[in-house]
């Protein structure tokens, strides 16, 4: 009896992992955002220097995440999904997410768009990529933190359906700025 249960459990978890791997896979491809074509691919360790350069451009010379933090995240295979967007071979945006099966939550860990191309829909596009994958995995929520002072990005998240769910006092390293917790509750699919 125990052997049959183990076989059943192995079959169920293996099938779930294969499905999850398919959902979190990405084919390198070109997308049109606005009137511009961008090349989208999974982030690689070799992208880290350019990701850091975007952070420096976005955060006035600072890098909220250091090189080791990015490399550690990109080396983790289970539940991590990071994408980059390029225009004319220049990395212009990236987004990372942790997909947590236990909590049924996709947590946006990092998203940045180079100032030269902000306001052109890249952040919206990348957020939709992550939200779509969370929906395909039948998750309940997508969560993130955003700086209290970053009102433009807060509006983007509200436009996508996120709601403010709390404040983390003195959350950010360095300046100790507060973070606003935001949550998108994924609608339950109906069989209509």
PDB file of C-alpha atoms in Angstrom:
ATOM      1  CA  UNK A   1       0.000   0.000   0.000  1.00  0.00           C
ATOM      2  CA  UNK A   2       2.756   2.447   0.932  1.00  0.00           C
ATOM      3  CA  UNK A   3       4.613   1.607  -2.289  1.00  0.00           C
ATOM      4  CA  UNK A   4       1.525   2.412  -4.373  1.00  0.00           C
ATOM      5  CA  UNK A   5       1.090   5.711  -2.547  1.00  0.00           C
ATOM      6  CA  UNK A   6       4.742   6.601  -3.156  1.00  0.00           C
ATOM      7  CA  UNK A   7       4.373   5.793  -6.861  1.00  0.00           C
ATOM      8  CA  UNK A   8       1.197   7.897  -7.055  1.00  0.00           C
ATOM      9  CA  UNK A   9       2.817  10.799  -5.174  1.00  0.00           C
ATOM     10  CA  UNK A  10       5.926  10.642  -7.397  1.00  0.00           C
ATOM     11  CA  UNK A  11       3.754  10.654 -10.517  1.00  0.00           C
ATOM     12  CA  UNK A  12       1.717  13.633  -9.275  1.00  0.00           C
ATOM     13  CA  UNK A  13       4.686  15.737  -8.184  1.00  0.00           C
ATOM     14  CA  UNK A  14       6.725  14.961 -11.293  1.00  0.00           C
ATOM     15  CA  UNK A  15       3.815  15.989 -13.520  1.00  0.00           C
ATOM     16  CA  UNK A  16       3.378  19.213 -11.552  1.00  0.00           C
ATOM     17  CA  UNK A  17       7.073  20.025 -11.820  1.00  0.00           C
ATOM     18  CA  UNK A  18       7.055  19.431 -15.568  1.00  0.00           C
ATOM     19  CA  UNK A  19       4.046  21.722 -15.972  1.00  0.00           C
ATOM     20  CA  UNK A  20       5.717  24.356 -13.803  1.00  0.00           C
ATOM     21  CA  UNK A  21       8.906  24.125 -15.849  1.00  0.00           C
ATOM     22  CA  UNK A  22       6.911  24.649 -19.048  1.00  0.00           C
ATOM     23  CA  UNK A  23       5.132  27.688 -17.598  1.00  0.00           C
ATOM     24  CA  UNK A  24       8.412  29.199 -16.386  1.00  0.00           C
ATOM     25  CA  UNK A  25      10.223  28.584 -19.663  1.00  0.00           C
ATOM     26  CA  UNK A  26      10.677  31.349 -22.182  1.00  0.00           C
ATOM     27  CA  UNK A  27      11.659  31.226 -25.799  1.00  0.00           C
ATOM     28  CA  UNK A  28      13.875  34.074 -26.903  1.00  0.00           C
ATOM     29  CA  UNK A  29      11.673  36.219 -29.105  1.00  0.00           C
ATOM     30  CA  UNK A  30      10.929  39.690 -30.381  1.00  0.00           C
ATOM     31  CA  UNK A  31       7.957  41.639 -29.045  1.00  0.00           C
ATOM     32  CA  UNK A  32       6.553  44.956 -30.117  1.00  0.00           C
ATOM     33  CA  UNK A  33       5.859  47.354 -27.275  1.00  0.00           C
ATOM     34  CA  UNK A  34       4.414  50.581 -28.573  1.00  0.00           C
ATOM     35  CA  UNK A  35       6.124  51.134 -31.901  1.00  0.00           C
ATOM     36  CA  UNK A  36       9.460  49.550 -30.953  1.00  0.00           C
ATOM     37  CA  UNK A  37      10.689  45.955 -31.226  1.00  0.00           C
ATOM     38  CA  UNK A  38      12.444  44.433 -28.216  1.00  0.00           C
ATOM     39  CA  UNK A  39      14.239  41.132 -27.842  1.00  0.00           C
ATOM     40  CA  UNK A  40      13.035  39.220 -24.760  1.00  0.00           C
ATOM     41  CA  UNK A  41      15.002  36.389 -23.177  1.00  0.00           C
ATOM     42  CA  UNK A  42      15.685  34.714 -19.883  1.00  0.00           C
ATOM     43  CA  UNK A  43      18.294  36.600 -17.837  1.00  0.00           C
ATOM     44  CA  UNK A  44      21.734  35.017 -17.691  1.00  0.00           C
ATOM     45  CA  UNK A  45      24.731  35.526 -15.415  1.00  0.00           C
ATOM     46  CA  UNK A  46      26.396  37.382 -18.298  1.00  0.00           C
ATOM     47  CA  UNK A  47      23.577  39.972 -18.158  1.00  0.00           C
ATOM     48  CA  UNK A  48      24.395  40.996 -14.566  1.00  0.00           C
ATOM     49  CA  UNK A  49      26.812  43.864 -15.401  1.00  0.00           C
ATOM     50  CA  UNK A  50      24.170  45.452 -17.647  1.00  0.00           C
ATOM     51  CA  UNK A  51      21.469  44.878 -15.015  1.00  0.00           C
ATOM     52  CA  UNK A  52      23.648  46.672 -12.470  1.00  0.00           C
ATOM     53  CA  UNK A  53      24.186  49.527 -14.942  1.00  0.00           C
ATOM     54  CA  UNK A  54      20.405  49.910 -15.276  1.00  0.00           C
ATOM     55  CA  UNK A  55      20.048  49.994 -11.495  1.00  0.00           C
ATOM     56  CA  UNK A  56      22.717  52.701 -11.271  1.00  0.00           C
ATOM     57  CA  UNK A  57      20.896  54.729 -13.929  1.00  0.00           C
ATOM     58  CA  UNK A  58      17.542  54.293 -12.190  1.00  0.00           C
ATOM     59  CA  UNK A  59      18.699  54.756  -8.590  1.00  0.00           C
ATOM     60  CA  UNK A  60      21.069  57.741  -8.886  1.00  0.00           C
ATOM     61  CA  UNK A  61      24.279  55.737  -8.960  1.00  0.00           C
ATOM     62  CA  UNK A  62      23.213  53.202  -6.351  1.00  0.00           C
ATOM     63  CA  UNK A  63      22.576  49.493  -6.848  1.00  0.00           C
ATOM     64  CA  UNK A  64      19.940  48.150  -4.442  1.00  0.00           C
ATOM     65  CA  UNK A  65      21.082  44.668  -5.403  1.00  0.00           C
ATOM     66  CA  UNK A  66      24.783  43.917  -5.724  1.00  0.00           C
ATOM     67  CA  UNK A  67      26.410  41.587  -8.219  1.00  0.00           C
ATOM     68  CA  UNK A  68      26.364  38.610  -5.838  1.00  0.00           C
ATOM     69  CA  UNK A  69      22.647  39.019  -5.117  1.00  0.00           C
ATOM     70  CA  UNK A  70      21.801  38.914  -8.820  1.00  0.00           C
ATOM     71  CA  UNK A  71      24.108  35.981  -9.496  1.00  0.00           C
ATOM     72  CA  UNK A  72      22.690  34.030  -6.567  1.00  0.00           C
ATOM     73  CA  UNK A  73      19.137  34.562  -7.812  1.00  0.00           C
ATOM     74  CA  UNK A  74      20.012  33.616 -11.389  1.00  0.00           C
ATOM     75  CA  UNK A  75      21.785  30.437 -10.269  1.00  0.00           C
ATOM     76  CA  UNK A  76      18.726  29.258  -8.368  1.00  0.00           C
ATOM     77  CA  UNK A  77      16.675  27.216 -10.766  1.00  0.00           C
ATOM     78  CA  UNK A  78      13.671  26.352  -8.643  1.00  0.00           C
ATOM     79  CA  UNK A  79      10.956  28.971  -8.694  1.00  0.00           C
ATOM     80  CA  UNK A  80      13.053  31.833 -10.070  1.00  0.00           C
ATOM     81  CA  UNK A  81      12.142  33.521 -13.337  1.00  0.00           C
ATOM     82  CA  UNK A  82      14.095  36.530 -14.615  1.00  0.00           C
ATOM     83  CA  UNK A  83      13.687  38.148 -18.017  1.00  0.00           C
ATOM     84  CA  UNK A  84      15.601  40.853 -19.825  1.00  0.00           C
ATOM     85  CA  UNK A  85      14.566  43.106 -22.696  1.00  0.00           C
ATOM     86  CA  UNK A  86      17.017  44.391 -25.273  1.00  0.00           C
ATOM     87  CA  UNK A  87      16.772  47.036 -27.959  1.00  0.00           C
ATOM     88  CA  UNK A  88      19.481  47.030 -30.627  1.00  0.00           C
ATOM     89  CA  UNK A  89      21.630  44.697 -28.453  1.00  0.00           C
ATOM     90  CA  UNK A  90      21.403  47.043 -25.441  1.00  0.00           C
ATOM     91  CA  UNK A  91      19.783  45.712 -22.265  1.00  0.00           C
ATOM     92  CA  UNK A  92      17.093  48.259 -21.380  1.00  0.00           C
ATOM     93  CA  UNK A  93      14.886  46.486 -18.823  1.00  0.00           C
ATOM     94  CA  UNK A  94      14.672  43.441 -16.588  1.00  0.00           C
ATOM     95  CA  UNK A  95      12.256  41.818 -14.173  1.00  0.00           C
ATOM     96  CA  UNK A  96      12.572  38.990 -11.676  1.00  0.00           C
ATOM     97  CA  UNK A  97      10.027  36.937  -9.822  1.00  0.00           C
ATOM     98  CA  UNK A  98       9.962  34.126  -7.256  1.00  0.00           C
ATOM     99  CA  UNK A  99       7.170  31.611  -7.808  1.00  0.00           C
ATOM    100  CA  UNK A 100       6.247  30.003  -4.489  1.00  0.00           C
ATOM    101  CA  UNK A 101       4.051  26.920  -4.883  1.00  0.00           C
ATOM    102  CA  UNK A 102       3.530  26.555  -1.142  1.00  0.00           C
ATOM    103  CA  UNK A 103       2.124  30.088  -0.724  1.00  0.00           C
ATOM    104  CA  UNK A 104       0.577  30.161  -4.217  1.00  0.00           C
ATOM    105  CA  UNK A 105       2.259  33.538  -4.682  1.00  0.00           C
ATOM    106  CA  UNK A 106       4.444  35.088  -7.347  1.00  0.00           C
ATOM    107  CA  UNK A 107       6.628  37.726  -5.704  1.00  0.00           C
ATOM    108  CA  UNK A 108       8.230  40.369  -7.926  1.00  0.00           C
ATOM    109  CA  UNK A 109      11.753  40.671  -6.553  1.00  0.00           C
ATOM    110  CA  UNK A 110      13.147  43.280  -8.896  1.00  0.00           C
ATOM    111  CA  UNK A 111      12.046  45.302 -11.889  1.00  0.00           C
ATOM    112  CA  UNK A 112      13.884  48.153 -13.562  1.00  0.00           C
ATOM    113  CA  UNK A 113      13.620  50.055 -16.836  1.00  0.00           C
ATOM    114  CA  UNK A 114      16.429  52.292 -18.050  1.00  0.00           C
ATOM    115  CA  UNK A 115      15.437  55.998 -17.760  1.00  0.00           C
ATOM    116  CA  UNK A 116      15.934  56.447 -21.528  1.00  0.00           C
ATOM    117  CA  UNK A 117      12.966  54.147 -22.214  1.00  0.00           C
ATOM    118  CA  UNK A 118      10.763  54.644 -19.155  1.00  0.00           C
ATOM    119  CA  UNK A 119       7.127  55.454 -19.835  1.00  0.00           C
ATOM    120  CA  UNK A 120       7.049  53.390 -23.024  1.00  0.00           C
ATOM    121  CA  UNK A 121       5.258  50.337 -21.617  1.00  0.00           C
ATOM    122  CA  UNK A 122       8.179  48.035 -20.799  1.00  0.00           C
ATOM    123  CA  UNK A 123       7.386  47.808 -17.088  1.00  0.00           C
ATOM    124  CA  UNK A 124       3.734  47.115 -17.894  1.00  0.00           C
ATOM    125  CA  UNK A 125       4.759  44.425 -20.395  1.00  0.00           C
ATOM    126  CA  UNK A 126       7.116  42.652 -17.964  1.00  0.00           C
ATOM    127  CA  UNK A 127       4.571  42.756 -15.143  1.00  0.00           C
ATOM    128  CA  UNK A 128       1.979  41.185 -17.434  1.00  0.00           C
ATOM    129  CA  UNK A 129       4.446  38.408 -18.322  1.00  0.00           C
ATOM    130  CA  UNK A 130       4.818  37.546 -14.632  1.00  0.00           C
ATOM    131  CA  UNK A 131       1.101  37.890 -13.874  1.00  0.00           C
ATOM    132  CA  UNK A 132       0.201  35.635 -16.814  1.00  0.00           C
ATOM    133  CA  UNK A 133       2.549  32.924 -15.574  1.00  0.00           C
ATOM    134  CA  UNK A 134       1.144  33.151 -12.055  1.00  0.00           C
ATOM    135  CA  UNK A 135      -2.348  32.762 -13.515  1.00  0.00           C
ATOM    136  CA  UNK A 136      -1.253  29.690 -15.523  1.00  0.00           C
ATOM    137  CA  UNK A 137       0.115  28.138 -12.324  1.00  0.00           C
ATOM    138  CA  UNK A 138      -3.261  28.782 -10.634  1.00  0.00           C
ATOM    139  CA  UNK A 139      -1.663  30.997  -8.004  1.00  0.00           C
ATOM    140  CA  UNK A 140      -3.737  33.257  -5.793  1.00  0.00           C
ATOM    141  CA  UNK A 141      -1.583  36.395  -5.672  1.00  0.00           C
ATOM    142  CA  UNK A 142       1.239  38.421  -7.168  1.00  0.00           C
ATOM    143  CA  UNK A 143       3.014  40.582  -4.581  1.00  0.00           C
ATOM    144  CA  UNK A 144       5.729  43.224  -4.511  1.00  0.00           C
ATOM    145  CA  UNK A 145       7.218  46.106  -2.592  1.00  0.00           C
ATOM    146  CA  UNK A 146       7.621  49.598  -4.015  1.00  0.00           C
ATOM    147  CA  UNK A 147       9.340  52.650  -2.580  1.00  0.00           C
ATOM    148  CA  UNK A 148       7.011  55.046  -0.787  1.00  0.00           C
ATOM    149  CA  UNK A 149       8.367  57.921  -2.902  1.00  0.00           C
ATOM    150  CA  UNK A 150       7.926  56.097  -6.224  1.00  0.00           C
ATOM    151  CA  UNK A 151       4.425  57.336  -6.994  1.00  0.00           C
ATOM    152  CA  UNK A 152       4.707  56.845 -10.772  1.00  0.00           C
ATOM    153  CA  UNK A 153       5.421  53.131 -10.392  1.00  0.00           C
ATOM    154  CA  UNK A 154       2.711  52.803  -7.733  1.00  0.00           C
ATOM    155  CA  UNK A 155       0.253  54.124 -10.322  1.00  0.00           C
ATOM    156  CA  UNK A 156       1.443  51.533 -12.866  1.00  0.00           C
ATOM    157  CA  UNK A 157       0.789  48.786 -10.334  1.00  0.00           C
ATOM    158  CA  UNK A 158      -2.656  50.178  -9.480  1.00  0.00           C
ATOM    159  CA  UNK A 159      -3.462  50.312 -13.207  1.00  0.00           C
ATOM    160  CA  UNK A 160      -2.592  46.600 -13.360  1.00  0.00           C
ATOM    161  CA  UNK A 161      -4.987  45.857 -10.487  1.00  0.00           C
ATOM    162  CA  UNK A 162      -2.624  45.865  -7.505  1.00  0.00           C
ATOM    163  CA  UNK A 163      -3.840  47.157  -4.153  1.00  0.00           C
ATOM    164  CA  UNK A 164      -1.875  48.573  -1.244  1.00  0.00           C
ATOM    165  CA  UNK A 165      -1.821  45.949   1.509  1.00  0.00           C
ATOM    166  CA  UNK A 166       0.650  47.390   4.011  1.00  0.00           C
ATOM    167  CA  UNK A 167       3.791  49.370   4.728  1.00  0.00           C
ATOM    168  CA  UNK A 168       7.220  48.043   5.678  1.00  0.00           C
ATOM    169  CA  UNK A 169       8.942  50.707   7.761  1.00  0.00           C
ATOM    170  CA  UNK A 170      12.573  51.510   6.946  1.00  0.00           C
ATOM    171  CA  UNK A 171      12.622  48.634   4.422  1.00  0.00           C
ATOM    172  CA  UNK A 172      15.238  49.779   1.925  1.00  0.00           C
ATOM    173  CA  UNK A 173      18.941  49.397   2.633  1.00  0.00           C
ATOM    174  CA  UNK A 174      20.940  52.620   2.731  1.00  0.00           C
ATOM    175  CA  UNK A 175      18.310  55.359   2.957  1.00  0.00           C
ATOM    176  CA  UNK A 176      15.852  53.272   5.021  1.00  0.00           C
ATOM    177  CA  UNK A 177      12.884  54.476   2.998  1.00  0.00           C
ATOM    178  CA  UNK A 178       9.561  52.793   3.708  1.00  0.00           C
ATOM    179  CA  UNK A 179       8.159  50.268   1.249  1.00  0.00           C
ATOM    180  CA  UNK A 180       4.526  49.878   0.278  1.00  0.00           C
ATOM    181  CA  UNK A 181       3.366  46.270   0.013  1.00  0.00           C
ATOM    182  CA  UNK A 182       1.091  45.757  -2.960  1.00  0.00           C
ATOM    183  CA  UNK A 183      -0.918  42.679  -3.934  1.00  0.00           C
ATOM    184  CA  UNK A 184      -2.730  41.595  -7.059  1.00  0.00           C
ATOM    185  CA  UNK A 185      -5.363  38.961  -6.337  1.00  0.00           C
ATOM    186  CA  UNK A 186      -5.691  36.653  -9.310  1.00  0.00           C
ATOM    187  CA  UNK A 187      -9.345  36.138 -10.220  1.00  0.00           C
ATOM    188  CA  UNK A 188     -10.550  32.566  -9.826  1.00  0.00           C
ATOM    189  CA  UNK A 189     -11.098  31.015 -13.233  1.00  0.00           C
ATOM    190  CA  UNK A 190     -14.673  29.994 -13.977  1.00  0.00           C
ATOM    191  CA  UNK A 191     -15.801  27.300 -16.387  1.00  0.00           C
ATOM    192  CA  UNK A 192     -18.324  29.498 -18.194  1.00  0.00           C
TER     193      UNK A 192
END
